[in-house]
PDB file of C-alpha atoms in Angstrom:
ATOM      1  CA  UNK A   1     103.575  99.070 121.133  1.00  0.00           C
ATOM      2  CA  UNK A   2     101.137  97.233 118.889  1.00  0.00           C
ATOM      3  CA  UNK A   3     103.114  97.918 115.712  1.00  0.00           C
ATOM      4  CA  UNK A   4     106.149  96.171 117.212  1.00  0.00           C
ATOM      5  CA  UNK A   5     103.975  93.171 118.162  1.00  0.00           C
ATOM      6  CA  UNK A   6     102.507  93.141 114.653  1.00  0.00           C
ATOM      7  CA  UNK A   7     106.023  92.861 113.228  1.00  0.00           C
ATOM      8  CA  UNK A   8     106.491  89.589 115.117  1.00  0.00           C
ATOM      9  CA  UNK A   9     103.818  88.088 112.867  1.00  0.00           C
ATOM     10  CA  UNK A  10     105.934  88.694 109.763  1.00  0.00           C
ATOM     11  CA  UNK A  11     107.158  85.334 108.431  1.00  0.00           C
ATOM     12  CA  UNK A  12     108.610  86.479 105.092  1.00  0.00           C
ATOM     13  CA  UNK A  13     110.568  89.414 103.784  1.00  0.00           C
ATOM     14  CA  UNK A  14     107.435  90.481 101.873  1.00  0.00           C
ATOM     15  CA  UNK A  15     105.430  90.515 105.116  1.00  0.00           C
ATOM     16  CA  UNK A  16     107.858  92.868 106.835  1.00  0.00           C
ATOM     17  CA  UNK A  17     108.222  95.069 103.744  1.00  0.00           C
ATOM     18  CA  UNK A  18     104.439  95.377 103.506  1.00  0.00           C
ATOM     19  CA  UNK A  19     104.041  96.350 107.186  1.00  0.00           C
ATOM     20  CA  UNK A  20     106.855  98.937 106.933  1.00  0.00           C
ATOM     21  CA  UNK A  21     105.368 100.276 103.675  1.00  0.00           C
ATOM     22  CA  UNK A  22     101.932 100.766 105.228  1.00  0.00           C
ATOM     23  CA  UNK A  23     103.452 102.248 108.412  1.00  0.00           C
ATOM     24  CA  UNK A  24     105.314 104.914 106.454  1.00  0.00           C
ATOM     25  CA  UNK A  25     103.021 105.679 103.540  1.00  0.00           C
ATOM     26  CA  UNK A  26      99.567 105.279 105.110  1.00  0.00           C
ATOM     27  CA  UNK A  27      98.336 104.436 101.617  1.00  0.00           C
ATOM     28  CA  UNK A  28      94.973 102.886 100.841  1.00  0.00           C
ATOM     29  CA  UNK A  29      95.147  99.206  99.943  1.00  0.00           C
ATOM     30  CA  UNK A  30      93.991  99.973  96.385  1.00  0.00           C
ATOM     31  CA  UNK A  31      96.816 102.478  95.988  1.00  0.00           C
ATOM     32  CA  UNK A  32      99.389  99.975  97.264  1.00  0.00           C
ATOM     33  CA  UNK A  33      98.291  97.372  94.716  1.00  0.00           C
ATOM     34  CA  UNK A  34      99.281  99.655  91.830  1.00  0.00           C
ATOM     35  CA  UNK A  35     102.812 100.566  92.918  1.00  0.00           C
ATOM     36  CA  UNK A  36     105.767  99.346  90.842  1.00  0.00           C
ATOM     37  CA  UNK A  37     109.310  99.048  92.143  1.00  0.00           C
ATOM     38  CA  UNK A  38     110.684 101.691  89.769  1.00  0.00           C
ATOM     39  CA  UNK A  39     108.264 104.306  91.085  1.00  0.00           C
ATOM     40  CA  UNK A  40     110.261 104.522  94.310  1.00  0.00           C
ATOM     41  CA  UNK A  41     112.924 107.218  94.569  1.00  0.00           C
ATOM     42  CA  UNK A  42     115.325 105.071  96.586  1.00  0.00           C
ATOM     43  CA  UNK A  43     117.757 107.903  97.304  1.00  0.00           C
ATOM     44  CA  UNK A  44     115.167 110.327  98.655  1.00  0.00           C
ATOM     45  CA  UNK A  45     112.758 107.773 100.138  1.00  0.00           C
ATOM     46  CA  UNK A  46     109.700 109.072  98.349  1.00  0.00           C
ATOM     47  CA  UNK A  47     107.127 107.804  95.893  1.00  0.00           C
ATOM     48  CA  UNK A  48     104.668 109.699  93.740  1.00  0.00           C
ATOM     49  CA  UNK A  49     101.387 107.824  93.614  1.00  0.00           C
ATOM     50  CA  UNK A  50      97.992 108.381  92.106  1.00  0.00           C
ATOM     51  CA  UNK A  51      95.492 108.691  94.949  1.00  0.00           C
ATOM     52  CA  UNK A  52      92.555 106.419  94.255  1.00  0.00           C
ATOM     53  CA  UNK A  53      90.081 108.484  96.240  1.00  0.00           C
ATOM     54  CA  UNK A  54      91.373 111.996  95.649  1.00  0.00           C
ATOM     55  CA  UNK A  55      92.057 111.346  91.949  1.00  0.00           C
ATOM     56  CA  UNK A  56      95.307 113.273  92.092  1.00  0.00           C
ATOM     57  CA  UNK A  57      99.017 112.580  92.316  1.00  0.00           C
ATOM     58  CA  UNK A  58     100.633 112.905  95.717  1.00  0.00           C
ATOM     59  CA  UNK A  59     103.917 112.083  97.393  1.00  0.00           C
ATOM     60  CA  UNK A  60     104.335 109.501 100.109  1.00  0.00           C
ATOM     61  CA  UNK A  61     107.559 108.887 102.012  1.00  0.00           C
ATOM     62  CA  UNK A  62     109.655 106.004 103.277  1.00  0.00           C
ATOM     63  CA  UNK A  63     112.155 106.050 106.136  1.00  0.00           C
ATOM     64  CA  UNK A  64     115.465 104.168 106.272  1.00  0.00           C
ATOM     65  CA  UNK A  65     113.882 101.203 108.067  1.00  0.00           C
ATOM     66  CA  UNK A  66     111.205 100.769 105.383  1.00  0.00           C
ATOM     67  CA  UNK A  67     113.748 101.142 102.601  1.00  0.00           C
ATOM     68  CA  UNK A  68     115.939  98.468 104.215  1.00  0.00           C
ATOM     69  CA  UNK A  69     113.114  95.891 104.306  1.00  0.00           C
ATOM     70  CA  UNK A  70     111.880  96.801 100.830  1.00  0.00           C
ATOM     71  CA  UNK A  71     115.396  96.338  99.397  1.00  0.00           C
ATOM     72  CA  UNK A  72     115.729  92.956 101.107  1.00  0.00           C
ATOM     73  CA  UNK A  73     112.383  91.867  99.684  1.00  0.00           C
ATOM     74  CA  UNK A  74     113.087  92.894  96.082  1.00  0.00           C
ATOM     75  CA  UNK A  75     116.603  91.441  96.223  1.00  0.00           C
ATOM     76  CA  UNK A  76     115.129  88.143  97.447  1.00  0.00           C
ATOM     77  CA  UNK A  77     112.947  88.226  94.326  1.00  0.00           C
ATOM     78  CA  UNK A  78     116.094  88.645  92.187  1.00  0.00           C
ATOM     79  CA  UNK A  79     115.079  92.137  91.112  1.00  0.00           C
ATOM     80  CA  UNK A  80     116.704  95.554  91.351  1.00  0.00           C
ATOM     81  CA  UNK A  81     115.454  99.055  92.159  1.00  0.00           C
ATOM     82  CA  UNK A  82     114.844  99.820  88.471  1.00  0.00           C
ATOM     83  CA  UNK A  83     112.461  96.902  87.898  1.00  0.00           C
ATOM     84  CA  UNK A  84     109.031  97.662  86.487  1.00  0.00           C
ATOM     85  CA  UNK A  85     107.538  94.682  88.375  1.00  0.00           C
ATOM     86  CA  UNK A  86     104.748  95.341  90.883  1.00  0.00           C
ATOM     87  CA  UNK A  87     106.143  96.057  94.352  1.00  0.00           C
ATOM     88  CA  UNK A  88     103.973  93.547  96.230  1.00  0.00           C
ATOM     89  CA  UNK A  89     103.315  90.269  94.447  1.00  0.00           C
ATOM     90  CA  UNK A  90     102.104  86.778  95.112  1.00  0.00           C
ATOM     91  CA  UNK A  91     104.585  84.438  96.811  1.00  0.00           C
ATOM     92  CA  UNK A  92     103.173  81.279  95.226  1.00  0.00           C
ATOM     93  CA  UNK A  93     102.200  80.805  91.603  1.00  0.00           C
ATOM     94  CA  UNK A  94     102.881  83.716  89.277  1.00  0.00           C
ATOM     95  CA  UNK A  95     105.248  85.783  91.386  1.00  0.00           C
ATOM     96  CA  UNK A  96     105.159  88.664  88.904  1.00  0.00           C
ATOM     97  CA  UNK A  97     101.424  89.188  89.513  1.00  0.00           C
ATOM     98  CA  UNK A  98     100.569  92.111  91.788  1.00  0.00           C
ATOM     99  CA  UNK A  99      98.664  91.537  94.989  1.00  0.00           C
ATOM    100  CA  UNK A 100      95.140  92.890  94.620  1.00  0.00           C
ATOM    101  CA  UNK A 101      93.328  95.059  97.195  1.00  0.00           C
ATOM    102  CA  UNK A 102      91.800  91.858  98.578  1.00  0.00           C
ATOM    103  CA  UNK A 103      95.219  90.198  98.658  1.00  0.00           C
ATOM    104  CA  UNK A 104      96.745  93.061 100.624  1.00  0.00           C
ATOM    105  CA  UNK A 105      93.844  92.944 103.072  1.00  0.00           C
ATOM    106  CA  UNK A 106      94.252  89.168 103.494  1.00  0.00           C
ATOM    107  CA  UNK A 107      98.017  89.435 104.039  1.00  0.00           C
ATOM    108  CA  UNK A 108      97.648  92.105 106.713  1.00  0.00           C
ATOM    109  CA  UNK A 109      94.987  90.005 108.468  1.00  0.00           C
ATOM    110  CA  UNK A 110      97.228  86.898 108.293  1.00  0.00           C
ATOM    111  CA  UNK A 111     100.235  88.796 109.701  1.00  0.00           C
ATOM    112  CA  UNK A 112      98.085  90.231 112.496  1.00  0.00           C
ATOM    113  CA  UNK A 113      96.749  86.778 113.364  1.00  0.00           C
ATOM    114  CA  UNK A 114     100.293  85.313 113.481  1.00  0.00           C
ATOM    115  CA  UNK A 115     101.396  88.149 115.787  1.00  0.00           C
ATOM    116  CA  UNK A 116      98.792  87.280 118.384  1.00  0.00           C
ATOM    117  CA  UNK A 117      97.344  90.791 118.458  1.00  0.00           C
ATOM    118  CA  UNK A 118      93.863  90.684 119.929  1.00  0.00           C
ATOM    119  CA  UNK A 119      92.619  93.840 118.219  1.00  0.00           C
ATOM    120  CA  UNK A 120      91.225  93.953 114.693  1.00  0.00           C
ATOM    121  CA  UNK A 121      93.981  94.896 112.229  1.00  0.00           C
ATOM    122  CA  UNK A 122      93.313  95.883 108.615  1.00  0.00           C
ATOM    123  CA  UNK A 123      95.168  98.054 106.067  1.00  0.00           C
ATOM    124  CA  UNK A 124      93.128 101.197 106.714  1.00  0.00           C
ATOM    125  CA  UNK A 125      94.115 101.052 110.403  1.00  0.00           C
ATOM    126  CA  UNK A 126      97.611 102.183 109.316  1.00  0.00           C
ATOM    127  CA  UNK A 127      96.067 105.409 107.905  1.00  0.00           C
ATOM    128  CA  UNK A 128      94.203 106.024 111.146  1.00  0.00           C
ATOM    129  CA  UNK A 129      97.303 105.289 113.224  1.00  0.00           C
ATOM    130  CA  UNK A 130      99.486 107.562 111.100  1.00  0.00           C
ATOM    131  CA  UNK A 131      97.001 110.451 111.403  1.00  0.00           C
ATOM    132  CA  UNK A 132      96.749 109.933 115.155  1.00  0.00           C
ATOM    133  CA  UNK A 133     100.542 109.780 115.538  1.00  0.00           C
ATOM    134  CA  UNK A 134     101.035 112.996 113.551  1.00  0.00           C
ATOM    135  CA  UNK A 135      98.755 114.851 115.976  1.00  0.00           C
ATOM    136  CA  UNK A 136     100.198 113.122 119.053  1.00  0.00           C
ATOM    137  CA  UNK A 137     103.701 114.078 118.016  1.00  0.00           C
ATOM    138  CA  UNK A 138     102.787 117.742 117.693  1.00  0.00           C
ATOM    139  CA  UNK A 139     101.333 118.055 114.215  1.00  0.00           C
ATOM    140  CA  UNK A 140      97.950 119.529 113.414  1.00  0.00           C
ATOM    141  CA  UNK A 141      94.816 117.955 111.989  1.00  0.00           C
ATOM    142  CA  UNK A 142      95.700 119.779 108.789  1.00  0.00           C
ATOM    143  CA  UNK A 143      99.201 118.168 108.782  1.00  0.00           C
ATOM    144  CA  UNK A 144      97.567 114.762 109.114  1.00  0.00           C
ATOM    145  CA  UNK A 145      95.171 115.482 106.278  1.00  0.00           C
ATOM    146  CA  UNK A 146      97.948 116.715 104.010  1.00  0.00           C
ATOM    147  CA  UNK A 147     100.059 113.626 104.661  1.00  0.00           C
ATOM    148  CA  UNK A 148      97.108 111.304 103.988  1.00  0.00           C
ATOM    149  CA  UNK A 149      96.336 113.116 100.743  1.00  0.00           C
ATOM    150  CA  UNK A 150      93.013 114.571 101.814  1.00  0.00           C
ATOM    151  CA  UNK A 151      91.689 117.513  99.846  1.00  0.00           C
ATOM    152  CA  UNK A 152      91.689 120.829 101.676  1.00  0.00           C
ATOM    153  CA  UNK A 153      88.225 122.305 102.095  1.00  0.00           C
ATOM    154  CA  UNK A 154      87.046 125.878 101.638  1.00  0.00           C
ATOM    155  CA  UNK A 155      87.526 128.567  99.018  1.00  0.00           C
ATOM    156  CA  UNK A 156      90.993 129.635 100.174  1.00  0.00           C
ATOM    157  CA  UNK A 157      92.209 126.037 100.293  1.00  0.00           C
ATOM    158  CA  UNK A 158      90.777 125.191  96.890  1.00  0.00           C
ATOM    159  CA  UNK A 159      91.946 128.298  95.035  1.00  0.00           C
ATOM    160  CA  UNK A 160      94.791 129.987  96.895  1.00  0.00           C
ATOM    161  CA  UNK A 161      96.744 127.562  99.108  1.00  0.00           C
ATOM    162  CA  UNK A 162      99.533 125.783  97.265  1.00  0.00           C
ATOM    163  CA  UNK A 163     100.802 122.458  98.564  1.00  0.00           C
ATOM    164  CA  UNK A 164     104.190 121.113  97.685  1.00  0.00           C
ATOM    165  CA  UNK A 165     106.054 117.853  98.106  1.00  0.00           C
ATOM    166  CA  UNK A 166     108.283 119.744 100.528  1.00  0.00           C
ATOM    167  CA  UNK A 167     105.346 120.145 102.932  1.00  0.00           C
ATOM    168  CA  UNK A 168     104.565 116.445 102.789  1.00  0.00           C
ATOM    169  CA  UNK A 169     108.210 115.495 103.295  1.00  0.00           C
ATOM    170  CA  UNK A 170     108.510 117.901 106.244  1.00  0.00           C
ATOM    171  CA  UNK A 171     105.411 116.380 107.899  1.00  0.00           C
ATOM    172  CA  UNK A 172     106.795 112.872 107.303  1.00  0.00           C
ATOM    173  CA  UNK A 173     110.212 113.682 108.771  1.00  0.00           C
ATOM    174  CA  UNK A 174     108.796 115.482 111.816  1.00  0.00           C
ATOM    175  CA  UNK A 175     105.853 113.228 112.687  1.00  0.00           C
ATOM    176  CA  UNK A 176     105.825 109.917 110.826  1.00  0.00           C
ATOM    177  CA  UNK A 177     109.354 108.565 110.240  1.00  0.00           C
ATOM    178  CA  UNK A 178     110.672 106.069 112.777  1.00  0.00           C
ATOM    179  CA  UNK A 179     112.581 107.790 115.520  1.00  0.00           C
TER     180      UNK A 179
END
């Protein structure tokens, strides 16, 4: 699978943590740039983020594999799970400075190049892949939209249908988490 080949391009703990983060959360690069370590619920494997496009809070999830690589990365930085430091930072220079949207894009491109993948890889591809995998694994288009944080359309969806974190977590466990 291409994701496994992509992982071979990871040269640092941050690289692998970033790939696992994107694989699980399917977040937009601008959303990733704003995450701080202490926003992660390490016991439950979930994070409440502010969606940059939907302008609303939503929950994203992490599986055991992602949590493992994230812990290794923050421990390598000499930090703990309660740190208020940005999750993904520069490796050189000021290592407390968060990677920007452009930095996340560049790092994903660099990892992809090092992996030898011939296809174009970019952060948004993880969102597309996650949505596709949800449907391929038996979920619905609606499940994919919910997990990605898309707004439901229509009067009933806007005024009567309640979404909960439980729905997002169920979709993650059934269709996204590593098997």
